CSV table of C-alpha atoms in Angstrom, one decimal:
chain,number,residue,atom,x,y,z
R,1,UNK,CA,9.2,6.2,-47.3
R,2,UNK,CA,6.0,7.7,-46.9
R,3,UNK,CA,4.3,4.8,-45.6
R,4,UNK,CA,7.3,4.4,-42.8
R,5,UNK,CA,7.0,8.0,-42.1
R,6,UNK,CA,2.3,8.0,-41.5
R,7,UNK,CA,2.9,4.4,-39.5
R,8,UNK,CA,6.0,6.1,-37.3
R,9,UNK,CA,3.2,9.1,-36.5
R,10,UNK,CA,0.3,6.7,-36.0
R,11,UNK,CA,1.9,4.7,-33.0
R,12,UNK,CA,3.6,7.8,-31.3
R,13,UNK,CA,-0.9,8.8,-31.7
R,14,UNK,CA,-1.8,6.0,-30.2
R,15,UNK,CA,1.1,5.6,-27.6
R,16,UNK,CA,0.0,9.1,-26.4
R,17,UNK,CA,-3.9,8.5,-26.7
R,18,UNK,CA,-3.5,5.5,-24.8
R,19,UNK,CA,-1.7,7.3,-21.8
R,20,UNK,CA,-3.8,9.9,-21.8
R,21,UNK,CA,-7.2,7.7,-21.6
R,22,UNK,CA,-4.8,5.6,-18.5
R,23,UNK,CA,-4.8,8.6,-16.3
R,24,UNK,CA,-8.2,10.0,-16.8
R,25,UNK,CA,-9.4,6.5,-15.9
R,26,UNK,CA,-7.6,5.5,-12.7
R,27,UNK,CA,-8.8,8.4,-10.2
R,28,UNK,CA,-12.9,7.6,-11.1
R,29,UNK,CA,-12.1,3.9,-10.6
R,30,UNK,CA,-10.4,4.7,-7.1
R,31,UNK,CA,-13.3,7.1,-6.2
R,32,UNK,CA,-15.6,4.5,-6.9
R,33,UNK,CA,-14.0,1.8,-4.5
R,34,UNK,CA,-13.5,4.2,-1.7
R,35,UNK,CA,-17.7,5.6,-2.1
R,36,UNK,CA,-19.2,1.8,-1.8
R,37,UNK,CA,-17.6,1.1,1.0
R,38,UNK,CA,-21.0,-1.1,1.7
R,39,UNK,CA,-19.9,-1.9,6.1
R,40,UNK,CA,-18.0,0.9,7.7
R,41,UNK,CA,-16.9,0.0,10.9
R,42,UNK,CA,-15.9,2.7,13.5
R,43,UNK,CA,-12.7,0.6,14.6
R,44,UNK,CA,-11.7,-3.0,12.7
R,45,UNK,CA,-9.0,-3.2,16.3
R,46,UNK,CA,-9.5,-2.9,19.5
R,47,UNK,CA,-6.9,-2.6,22.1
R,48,UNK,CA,-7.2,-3.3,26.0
R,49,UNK,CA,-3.5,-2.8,28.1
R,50,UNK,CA,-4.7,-4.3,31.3
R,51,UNK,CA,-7.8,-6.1,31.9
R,52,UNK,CA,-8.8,-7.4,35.0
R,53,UNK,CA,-8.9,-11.0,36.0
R,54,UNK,CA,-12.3,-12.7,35.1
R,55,UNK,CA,-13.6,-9.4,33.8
R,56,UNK,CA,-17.0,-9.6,32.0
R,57,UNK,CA,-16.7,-6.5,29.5
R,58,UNK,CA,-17.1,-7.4,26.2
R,59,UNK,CA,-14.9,-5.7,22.9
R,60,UNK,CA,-18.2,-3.6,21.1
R,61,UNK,CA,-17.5,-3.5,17.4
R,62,UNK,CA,-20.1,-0.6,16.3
R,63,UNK,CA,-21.0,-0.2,12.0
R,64,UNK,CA,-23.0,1.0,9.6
R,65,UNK,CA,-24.9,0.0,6.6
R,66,UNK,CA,-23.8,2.4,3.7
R,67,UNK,CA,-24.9,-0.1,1.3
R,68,UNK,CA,-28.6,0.5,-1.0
R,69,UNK,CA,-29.8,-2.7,0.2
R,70,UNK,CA,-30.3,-4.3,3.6
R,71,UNK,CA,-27.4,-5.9,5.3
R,72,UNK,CA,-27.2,-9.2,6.9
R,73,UNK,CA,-23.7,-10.8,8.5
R,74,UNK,CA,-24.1,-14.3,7.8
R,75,UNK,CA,-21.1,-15.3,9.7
R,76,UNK,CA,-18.9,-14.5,12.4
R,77,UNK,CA,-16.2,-16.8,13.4
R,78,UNK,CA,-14.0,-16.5,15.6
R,79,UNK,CA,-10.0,-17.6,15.9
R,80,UNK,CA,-10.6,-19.7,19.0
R,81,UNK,CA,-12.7,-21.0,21.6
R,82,UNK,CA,-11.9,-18.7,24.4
R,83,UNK,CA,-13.4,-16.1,22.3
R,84,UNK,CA,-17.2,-15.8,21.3
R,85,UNK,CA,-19.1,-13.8,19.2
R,86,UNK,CA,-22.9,-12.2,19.1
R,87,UNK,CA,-23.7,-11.1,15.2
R,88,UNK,CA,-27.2,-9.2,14.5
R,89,UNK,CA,-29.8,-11.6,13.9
R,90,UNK,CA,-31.8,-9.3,11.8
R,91,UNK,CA,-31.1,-7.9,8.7
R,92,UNK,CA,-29.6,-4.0,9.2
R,93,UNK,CA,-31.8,-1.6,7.1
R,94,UNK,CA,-29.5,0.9,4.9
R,95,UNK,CA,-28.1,3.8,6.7
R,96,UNK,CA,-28.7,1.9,10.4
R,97,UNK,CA,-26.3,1.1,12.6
R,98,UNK,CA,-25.7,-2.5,14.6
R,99,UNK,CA,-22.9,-3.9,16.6
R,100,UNK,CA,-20.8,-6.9,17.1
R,101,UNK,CA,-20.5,-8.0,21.0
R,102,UNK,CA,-17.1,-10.0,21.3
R,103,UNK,CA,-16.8,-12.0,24.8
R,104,UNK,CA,-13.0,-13.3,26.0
R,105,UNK,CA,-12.7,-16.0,28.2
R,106,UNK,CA,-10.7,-13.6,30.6
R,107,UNK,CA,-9.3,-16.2,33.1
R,108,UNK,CA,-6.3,-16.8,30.7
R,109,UNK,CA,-4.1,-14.6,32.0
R,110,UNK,CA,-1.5,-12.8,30.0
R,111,UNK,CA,-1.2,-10.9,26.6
R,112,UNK,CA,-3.5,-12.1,23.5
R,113,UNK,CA,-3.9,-11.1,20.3
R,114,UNK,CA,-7.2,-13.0,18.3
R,115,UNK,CA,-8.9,-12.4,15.0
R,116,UNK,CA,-13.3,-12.1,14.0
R,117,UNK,CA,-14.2,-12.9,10.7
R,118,UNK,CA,-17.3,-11.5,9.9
R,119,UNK,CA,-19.0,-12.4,6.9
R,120,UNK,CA,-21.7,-10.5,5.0
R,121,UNK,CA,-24.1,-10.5,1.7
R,122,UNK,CA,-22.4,-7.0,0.5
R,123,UNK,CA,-19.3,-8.2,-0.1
R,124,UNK,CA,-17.5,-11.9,-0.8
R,125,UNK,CA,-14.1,-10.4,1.2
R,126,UNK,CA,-14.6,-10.6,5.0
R,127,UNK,CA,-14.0,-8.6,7.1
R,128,UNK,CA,-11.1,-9.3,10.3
R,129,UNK,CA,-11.8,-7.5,13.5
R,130,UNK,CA,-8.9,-8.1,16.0
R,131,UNK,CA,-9.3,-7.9,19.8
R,132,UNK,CA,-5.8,-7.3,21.9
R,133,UNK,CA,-4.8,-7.1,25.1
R,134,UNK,CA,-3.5,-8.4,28.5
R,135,UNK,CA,-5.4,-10.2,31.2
R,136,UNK,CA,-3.5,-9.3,34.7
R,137,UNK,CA,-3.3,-12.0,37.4
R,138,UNK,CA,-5.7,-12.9,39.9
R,139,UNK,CA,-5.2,-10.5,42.4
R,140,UNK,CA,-3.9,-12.6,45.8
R,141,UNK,CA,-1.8,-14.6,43.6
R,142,UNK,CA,1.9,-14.1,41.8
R,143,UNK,CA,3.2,-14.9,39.0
């Protein structure tokens, strides 16, 4: 009866040491994932509601390096070919910032919604910029 009665007390211990240990963990590990955020970009989306026909302004995604090392993007693909892409061709010292010039082939006319991947050596996830908006009509014409 004895035995029963220590093994009953043990597991309850451990149930509640085990809990215990859970919730000091989780916070630090959250705090740690939000700190090395290695790419912070000021905007992942940007958002145009008109844009003239055959406009040349390009979407200017602006980041910075928070990483320890030197950042390079080593690939930026785009969701289609009326959109195009300029990456940094050299590497982006920690703390620096850089910029990703995104071009769209504004003589579609009408509402679009299209996706960036950018690639980089600080993470294996990549990172989706998204460029939105609607190209008006020529003026002169109707539609």
């Amino acid at each position: 009866m004895k035995v029963i009665a220590i093994l009953a007390v043990s597991f309850i211990s451990l149930g509640t040491f085990a809990q215990t240990t859970e919730k000091k963990e989780s916070p630090k590990k959250e705090t740690k994932t939000e700190a090395k955020a290695p790419v912070a970009f000021k905007t992942l989306k940007i958002e145009r509601a008109e844009i003239p026909y055959d406009s040349k302004e390009p979407f200017v995604f602006e980041f910075k390096n928070n990483g320890k090392t030197p950042l390079i993007i080593t690939n930026v693909q785009t969701s289609c070919g009326c959109t195009a892409a300029e990456k940094p061709t050299e590497p982006i010292a920690k703390g620096k910032s850089s910029k990703i010039v995104v071009n769209y082939d504004t003589k579609r006319v009408g509402q679009f919604t299209k996706t960036i991947t950018v690639t980089t050596n600080a993470s294996t996830e990549p990172i989706i910029l998204t460029i939105t908006g609607k190209v008006l009509p020529q003026e002169g014409t109707t539609n």
